mmCIF file of C-alpha atoms in Angstrom:
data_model
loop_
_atom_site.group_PDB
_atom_site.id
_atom_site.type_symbol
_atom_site.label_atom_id
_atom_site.label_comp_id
_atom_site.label_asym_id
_atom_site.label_seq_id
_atom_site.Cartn_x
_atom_site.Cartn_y
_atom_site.Cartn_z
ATOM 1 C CA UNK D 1 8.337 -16.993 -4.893
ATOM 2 C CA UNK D 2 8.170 -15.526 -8.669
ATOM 3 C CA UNK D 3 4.696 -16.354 -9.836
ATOM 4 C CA UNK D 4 1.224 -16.306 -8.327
ATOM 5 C CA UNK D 5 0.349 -18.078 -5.263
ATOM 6 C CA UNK D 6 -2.445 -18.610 -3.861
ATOM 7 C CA UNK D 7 -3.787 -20.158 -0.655
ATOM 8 C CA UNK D 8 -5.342 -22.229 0.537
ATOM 9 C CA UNK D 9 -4.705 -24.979 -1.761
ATOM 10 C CA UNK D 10 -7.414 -27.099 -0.412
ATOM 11 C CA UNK D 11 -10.783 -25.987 1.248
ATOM 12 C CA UNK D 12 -13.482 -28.709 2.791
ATOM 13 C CA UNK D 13 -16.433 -26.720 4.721
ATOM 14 C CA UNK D 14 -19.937 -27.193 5.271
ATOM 15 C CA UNK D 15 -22.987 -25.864 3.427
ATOM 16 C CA UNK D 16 -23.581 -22.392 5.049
ATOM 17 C CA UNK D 17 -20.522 -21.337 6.166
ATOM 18 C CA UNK D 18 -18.269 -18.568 4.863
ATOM 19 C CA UNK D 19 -14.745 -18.708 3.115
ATOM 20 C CA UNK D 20 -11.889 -16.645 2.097
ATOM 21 C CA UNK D 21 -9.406 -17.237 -0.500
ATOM 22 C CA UNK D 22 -6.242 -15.503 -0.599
ATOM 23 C CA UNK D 23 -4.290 -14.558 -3.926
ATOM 24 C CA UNK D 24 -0.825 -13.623 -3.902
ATOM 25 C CA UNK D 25 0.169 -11.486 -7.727
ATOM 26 C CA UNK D 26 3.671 -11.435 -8.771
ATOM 27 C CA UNK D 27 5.045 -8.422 -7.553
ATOM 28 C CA UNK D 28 5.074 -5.261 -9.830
ATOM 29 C CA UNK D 29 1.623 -6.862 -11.689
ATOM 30 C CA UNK D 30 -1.402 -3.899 -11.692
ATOM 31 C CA UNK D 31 -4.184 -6.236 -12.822
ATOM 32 C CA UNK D 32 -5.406 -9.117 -10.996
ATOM 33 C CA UNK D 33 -8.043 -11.690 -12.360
ATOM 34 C CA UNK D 34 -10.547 -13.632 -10.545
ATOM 35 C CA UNK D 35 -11.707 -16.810 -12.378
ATOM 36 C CA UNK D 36 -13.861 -20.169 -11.171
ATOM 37 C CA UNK D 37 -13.663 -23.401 -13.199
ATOM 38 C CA UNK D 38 -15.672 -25.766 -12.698
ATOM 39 C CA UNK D 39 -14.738 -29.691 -12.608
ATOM 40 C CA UNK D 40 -14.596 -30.582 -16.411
ATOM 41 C CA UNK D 41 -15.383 -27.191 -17.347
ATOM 42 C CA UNK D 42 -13.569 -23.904 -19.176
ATOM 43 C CA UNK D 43 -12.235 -20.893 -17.227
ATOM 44 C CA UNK D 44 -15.340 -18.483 -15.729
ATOM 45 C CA UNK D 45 -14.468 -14.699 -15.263
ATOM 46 C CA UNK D 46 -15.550 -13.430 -11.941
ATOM 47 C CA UNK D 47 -13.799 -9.919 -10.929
ATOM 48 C CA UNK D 48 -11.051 -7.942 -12.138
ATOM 49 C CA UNK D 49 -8.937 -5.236 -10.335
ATOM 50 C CA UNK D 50 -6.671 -2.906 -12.323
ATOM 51 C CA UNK D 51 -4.349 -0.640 -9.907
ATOM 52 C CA UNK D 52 -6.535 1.683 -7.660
ATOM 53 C CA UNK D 53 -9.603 2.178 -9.966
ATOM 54 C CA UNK D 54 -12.723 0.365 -9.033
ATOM 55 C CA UNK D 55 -12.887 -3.536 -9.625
ATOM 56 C CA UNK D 56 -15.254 -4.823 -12.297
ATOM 57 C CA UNK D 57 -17.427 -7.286 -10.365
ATOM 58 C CA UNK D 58 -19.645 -8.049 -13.309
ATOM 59 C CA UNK D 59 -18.842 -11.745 -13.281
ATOM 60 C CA UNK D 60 -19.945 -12.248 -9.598
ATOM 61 C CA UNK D 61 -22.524 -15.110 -9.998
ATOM 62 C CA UNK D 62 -24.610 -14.001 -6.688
ATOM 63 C CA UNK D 63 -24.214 -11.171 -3.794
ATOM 64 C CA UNK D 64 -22.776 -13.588 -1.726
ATOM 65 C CA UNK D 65 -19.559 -14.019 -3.933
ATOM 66 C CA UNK D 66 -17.049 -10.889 -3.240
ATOM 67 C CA UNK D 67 -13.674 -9.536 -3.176
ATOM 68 C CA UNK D 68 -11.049 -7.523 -2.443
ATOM 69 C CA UNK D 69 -7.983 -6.397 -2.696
ATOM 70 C CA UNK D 70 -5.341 -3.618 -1.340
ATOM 71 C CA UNK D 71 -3.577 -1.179 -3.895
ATOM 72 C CA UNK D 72 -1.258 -3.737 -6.642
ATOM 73 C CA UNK D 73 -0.588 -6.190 -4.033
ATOM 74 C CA UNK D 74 -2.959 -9.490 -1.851
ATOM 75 C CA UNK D 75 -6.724 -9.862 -2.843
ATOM 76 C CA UNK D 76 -9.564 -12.171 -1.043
ATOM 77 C CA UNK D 77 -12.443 -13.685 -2.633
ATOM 78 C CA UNK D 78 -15.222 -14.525 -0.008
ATOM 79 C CA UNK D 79 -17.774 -16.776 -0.461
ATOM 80 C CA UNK D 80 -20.913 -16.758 1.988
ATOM 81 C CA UNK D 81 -23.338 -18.826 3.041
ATOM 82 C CA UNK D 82 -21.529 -20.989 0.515
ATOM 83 C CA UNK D 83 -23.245 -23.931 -1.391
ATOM 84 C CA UNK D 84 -22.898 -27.048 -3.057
ATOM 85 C CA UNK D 85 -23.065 -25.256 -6.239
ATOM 86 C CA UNK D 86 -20.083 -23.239 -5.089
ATOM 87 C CA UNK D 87 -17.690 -26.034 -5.329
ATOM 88 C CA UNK D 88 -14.887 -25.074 -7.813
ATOM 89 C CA UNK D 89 -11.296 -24.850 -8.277
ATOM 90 C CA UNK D 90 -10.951 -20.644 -7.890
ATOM 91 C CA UNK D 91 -8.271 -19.511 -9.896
ATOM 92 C CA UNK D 92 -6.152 -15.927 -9.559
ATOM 93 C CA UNK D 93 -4.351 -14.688 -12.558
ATOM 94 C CA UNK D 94 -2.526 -11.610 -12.758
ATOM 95 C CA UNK D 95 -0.258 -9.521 -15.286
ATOM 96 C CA UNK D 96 1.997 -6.614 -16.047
ATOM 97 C CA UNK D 97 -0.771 -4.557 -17.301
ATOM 98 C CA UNK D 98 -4.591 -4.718 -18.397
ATOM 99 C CA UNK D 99 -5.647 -5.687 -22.109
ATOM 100 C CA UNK D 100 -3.581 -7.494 -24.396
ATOM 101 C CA UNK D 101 -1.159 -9.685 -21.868
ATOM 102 C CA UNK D 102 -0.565 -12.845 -20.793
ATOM 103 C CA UNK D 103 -2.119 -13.498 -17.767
ATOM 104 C CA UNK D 104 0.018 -15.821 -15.127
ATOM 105 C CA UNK D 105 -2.003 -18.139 -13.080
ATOM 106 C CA UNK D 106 -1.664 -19.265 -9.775
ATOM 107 C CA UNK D 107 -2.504 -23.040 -9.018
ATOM 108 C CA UNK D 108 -6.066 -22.282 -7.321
ATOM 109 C CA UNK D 109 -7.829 -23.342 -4.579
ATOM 110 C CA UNK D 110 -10.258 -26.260 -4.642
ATOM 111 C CA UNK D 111 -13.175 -25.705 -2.638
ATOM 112 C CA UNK D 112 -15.322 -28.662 -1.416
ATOM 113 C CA UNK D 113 -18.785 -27.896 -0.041
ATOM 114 C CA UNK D 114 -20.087 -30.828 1.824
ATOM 115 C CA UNK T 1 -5.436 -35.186 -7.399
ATOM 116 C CA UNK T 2 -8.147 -33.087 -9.258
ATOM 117 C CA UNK T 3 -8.867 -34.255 -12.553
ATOM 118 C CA UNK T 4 -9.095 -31.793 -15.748
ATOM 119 C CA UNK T 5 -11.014 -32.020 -18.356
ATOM 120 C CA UNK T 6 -13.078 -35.197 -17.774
ATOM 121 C CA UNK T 7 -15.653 -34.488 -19.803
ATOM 122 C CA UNK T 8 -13.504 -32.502 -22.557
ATOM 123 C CA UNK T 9 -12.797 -33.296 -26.299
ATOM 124 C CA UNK T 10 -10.091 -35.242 -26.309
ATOM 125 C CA UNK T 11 -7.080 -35.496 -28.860
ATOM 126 C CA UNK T 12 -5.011 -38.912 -28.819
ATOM 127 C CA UNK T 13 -1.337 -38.860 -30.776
ATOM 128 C CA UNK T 14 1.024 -40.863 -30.924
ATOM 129 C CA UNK T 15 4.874 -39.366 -29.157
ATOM 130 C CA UNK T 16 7.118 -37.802 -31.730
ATOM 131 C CA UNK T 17 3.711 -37.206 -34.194
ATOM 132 C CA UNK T 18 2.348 -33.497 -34.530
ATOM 133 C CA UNK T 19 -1.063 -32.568 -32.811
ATOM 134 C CA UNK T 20 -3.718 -29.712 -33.776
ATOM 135 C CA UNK T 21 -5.905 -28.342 -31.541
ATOM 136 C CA UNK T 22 -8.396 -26.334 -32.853
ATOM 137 C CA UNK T 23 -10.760 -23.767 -31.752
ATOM 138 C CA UNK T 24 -13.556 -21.633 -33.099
ATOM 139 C CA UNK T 25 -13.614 -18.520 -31.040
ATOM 140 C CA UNK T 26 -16.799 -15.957 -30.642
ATOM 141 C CA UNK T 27 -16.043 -12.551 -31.089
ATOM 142 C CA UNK T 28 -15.048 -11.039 -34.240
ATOM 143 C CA UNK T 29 -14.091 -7.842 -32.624
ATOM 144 C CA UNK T 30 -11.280 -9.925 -31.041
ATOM 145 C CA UNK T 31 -7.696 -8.943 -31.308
ATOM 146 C CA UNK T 32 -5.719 -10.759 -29.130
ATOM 147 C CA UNK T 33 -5.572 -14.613 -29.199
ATOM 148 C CA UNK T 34 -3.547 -16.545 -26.638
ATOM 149 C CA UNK T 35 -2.861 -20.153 -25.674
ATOM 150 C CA UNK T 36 -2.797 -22.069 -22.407
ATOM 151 C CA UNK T 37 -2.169 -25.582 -20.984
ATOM 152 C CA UNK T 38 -3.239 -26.545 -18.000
ATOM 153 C CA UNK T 39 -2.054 -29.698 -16.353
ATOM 154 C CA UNK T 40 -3.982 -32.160 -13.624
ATOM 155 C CA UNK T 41 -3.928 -29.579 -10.175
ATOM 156 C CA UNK T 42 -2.320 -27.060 -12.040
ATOM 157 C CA UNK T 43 -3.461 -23.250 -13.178
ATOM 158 C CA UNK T 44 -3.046 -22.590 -16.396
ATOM 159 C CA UNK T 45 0.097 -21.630 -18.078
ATOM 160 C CA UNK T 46 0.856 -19.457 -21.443
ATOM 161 C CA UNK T 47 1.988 -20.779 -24.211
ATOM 162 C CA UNK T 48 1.551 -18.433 -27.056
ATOM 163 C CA UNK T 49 -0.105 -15.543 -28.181
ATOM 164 C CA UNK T 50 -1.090 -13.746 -31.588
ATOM 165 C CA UNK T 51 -2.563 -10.579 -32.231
ATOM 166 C CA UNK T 52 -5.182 -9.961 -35.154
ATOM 167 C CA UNK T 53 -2.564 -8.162 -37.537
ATOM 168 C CA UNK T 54 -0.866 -11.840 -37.723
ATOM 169 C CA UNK T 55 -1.967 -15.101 -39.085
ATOM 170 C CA UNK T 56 0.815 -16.960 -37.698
ATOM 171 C CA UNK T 57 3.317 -17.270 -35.658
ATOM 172 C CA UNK T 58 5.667 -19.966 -33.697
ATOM 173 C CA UNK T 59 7.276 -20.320 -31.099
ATOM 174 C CA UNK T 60 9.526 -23.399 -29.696
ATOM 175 C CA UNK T 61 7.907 -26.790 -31.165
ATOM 176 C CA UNK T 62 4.813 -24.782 -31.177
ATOM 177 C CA UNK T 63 2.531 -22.789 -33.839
ATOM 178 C CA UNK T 64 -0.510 -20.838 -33.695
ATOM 179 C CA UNK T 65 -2.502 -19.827 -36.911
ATOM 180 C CA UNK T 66 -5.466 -17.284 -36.990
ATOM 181 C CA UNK T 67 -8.388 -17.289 -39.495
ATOM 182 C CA UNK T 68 -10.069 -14.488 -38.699
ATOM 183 C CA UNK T 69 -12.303 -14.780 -41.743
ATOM 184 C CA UNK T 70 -13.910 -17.954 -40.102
ATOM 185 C CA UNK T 71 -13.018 -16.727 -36.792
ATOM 186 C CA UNK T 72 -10.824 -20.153 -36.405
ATOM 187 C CA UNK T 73 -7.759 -20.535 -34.187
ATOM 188 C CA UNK T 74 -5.484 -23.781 -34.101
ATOM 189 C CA UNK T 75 -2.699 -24.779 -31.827
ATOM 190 C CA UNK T 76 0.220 -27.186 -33.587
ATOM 191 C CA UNK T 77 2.431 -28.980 -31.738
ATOM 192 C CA UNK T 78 6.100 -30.484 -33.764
ATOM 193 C CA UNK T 79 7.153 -33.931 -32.273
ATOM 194 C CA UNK T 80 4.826 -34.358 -29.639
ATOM 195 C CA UNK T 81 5.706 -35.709 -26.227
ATOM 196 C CA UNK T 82 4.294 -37.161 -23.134
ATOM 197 C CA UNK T 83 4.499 -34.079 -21.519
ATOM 198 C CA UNK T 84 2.530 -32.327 -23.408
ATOM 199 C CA UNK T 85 -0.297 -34.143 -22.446
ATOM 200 C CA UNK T 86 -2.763 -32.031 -20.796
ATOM 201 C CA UNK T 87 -5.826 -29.484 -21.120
ATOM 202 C CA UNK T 88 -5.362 -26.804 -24.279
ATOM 203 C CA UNK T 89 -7.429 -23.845 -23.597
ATOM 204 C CA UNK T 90 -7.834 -20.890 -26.080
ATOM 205 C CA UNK T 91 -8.350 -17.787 -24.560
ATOM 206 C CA UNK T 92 -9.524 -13.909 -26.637
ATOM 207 C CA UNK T 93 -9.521 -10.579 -25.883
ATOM 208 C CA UNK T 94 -11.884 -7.742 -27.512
ATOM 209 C CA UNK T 95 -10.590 -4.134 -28.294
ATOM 210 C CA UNK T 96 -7.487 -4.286 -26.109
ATOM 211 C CA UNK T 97 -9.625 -4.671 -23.117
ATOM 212 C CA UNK T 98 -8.761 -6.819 -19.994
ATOM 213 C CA UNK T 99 -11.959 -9.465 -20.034
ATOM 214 C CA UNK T 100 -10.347 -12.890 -21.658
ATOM 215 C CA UNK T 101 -13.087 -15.213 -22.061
ATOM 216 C CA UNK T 102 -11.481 -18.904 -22.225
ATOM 217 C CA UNK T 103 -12.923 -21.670 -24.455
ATOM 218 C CA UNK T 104 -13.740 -24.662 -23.238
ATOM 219 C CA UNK T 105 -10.917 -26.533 -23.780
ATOM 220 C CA UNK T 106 -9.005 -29.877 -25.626
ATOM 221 C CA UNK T 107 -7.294 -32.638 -23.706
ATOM 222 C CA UNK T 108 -4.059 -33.752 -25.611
ATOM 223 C CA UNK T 109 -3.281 -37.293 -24.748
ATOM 224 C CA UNK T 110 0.285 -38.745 -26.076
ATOM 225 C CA UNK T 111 0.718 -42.213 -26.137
ATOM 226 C CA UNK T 112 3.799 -43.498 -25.601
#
């Protein structure tokens, strides 16, 4: 497809175990955005990848939150030992180029931790 | 589905009147102002930008004004309709760099 997709759409797991999301950029996008929103809540920056230079993690909330992702195409966000507090919708964005762009948003994936 | 915004400000009209959403954003070093809905199960989706050499622009139906002297942004809607009912989020950007930090957001609700 044209825009952002990411999978899953829906994630239900128990306290303790790990997950991966997968984010899909529109093709030809260098920067990639990482964002968690809470029910009710604004948009929460968590990592941002630009191209081949290293990622800028500094919105990871904790050491068990981190990501990945291969040259200007798929990135993973993995969550361990995941928590209640850790249910969210996660959100991938990407765009043409860093700074001053629209970003295009995927439509996340909620993640339920029972 | 997932719910947005249940615990937002929230902005009844009435269809075919105009809305403003406003929004007070933090940075004055920002220069780049942008726009998003985002509807129930949906991410977010662009709707218009402004840079800081502007104070307004428009788009179709829509208008955004900047006052950067009371670091103020607004969002104004012509002839509002049902589907434009959803969660307004205004988003900036400091010194050309790539960290957007997103406000916390307005539901628009249109009565029919």
């Amino acid at each position: 497809g044209a825009g952002v997709s990411q999978s899953p759409s829906n994630k239900v797991t128990e306290k303790g175990k790990d997950v991966e999301l997968r984010c899909d950029p529109i093709s030809g996008h260098t920067a990639l955005y990482w964002y968690r929103q809470r029910l009710g809540q604004g948009l929460e920056f968590l990592i941002y990848f630009q191209g081949n230079s290293a990622p800028d993690k500094s919105g990871l909330p904790s050491d068990r939150f981190s990501a990945e992702r291969t040259g200007e195409s798929v990135s993973t966000l993995t969550i361990q030992r995941t928590q209640q507090e850790d249910s969210a919708v996660y959100l991938c964005a990407s765009s043409l180029q860093p700074g001053n762009q629209p970003q295009h948003f995927g439509d996340g994936t909620r993640l339920s931790i029972l | 589905g997932e719910s947005v915004g249940l615990h937002l400000p929230t902005l009844s009209v009435q269809e075919g009147d105009n809305s403003i959403i406003n929004c007070a954003y933090s940075n004055s070093a920002s220069d780049y102002f942008i726009w998003y809905k985002q509807e129930s199960g949906k991410g977010p989706q662009f709707i218009i930008d402004i840079r800081s050499n502007m104070d307004k622009r428009q788009g179709q139906r829509v208008t955004v004004l900047l006052n950067k002297t009371v670091k103020h942004l607004s969002l104004q809607i012509a002839a509002t309709q049902p589907g434009d009912s959803a969660v307004y989020f205004c988003a900036e950007n400091m010194d050309g760099g790539f960290k957007t930090i997103f406000g916390a957001g307005t539901r628009l609700f249109v009565k029919a």
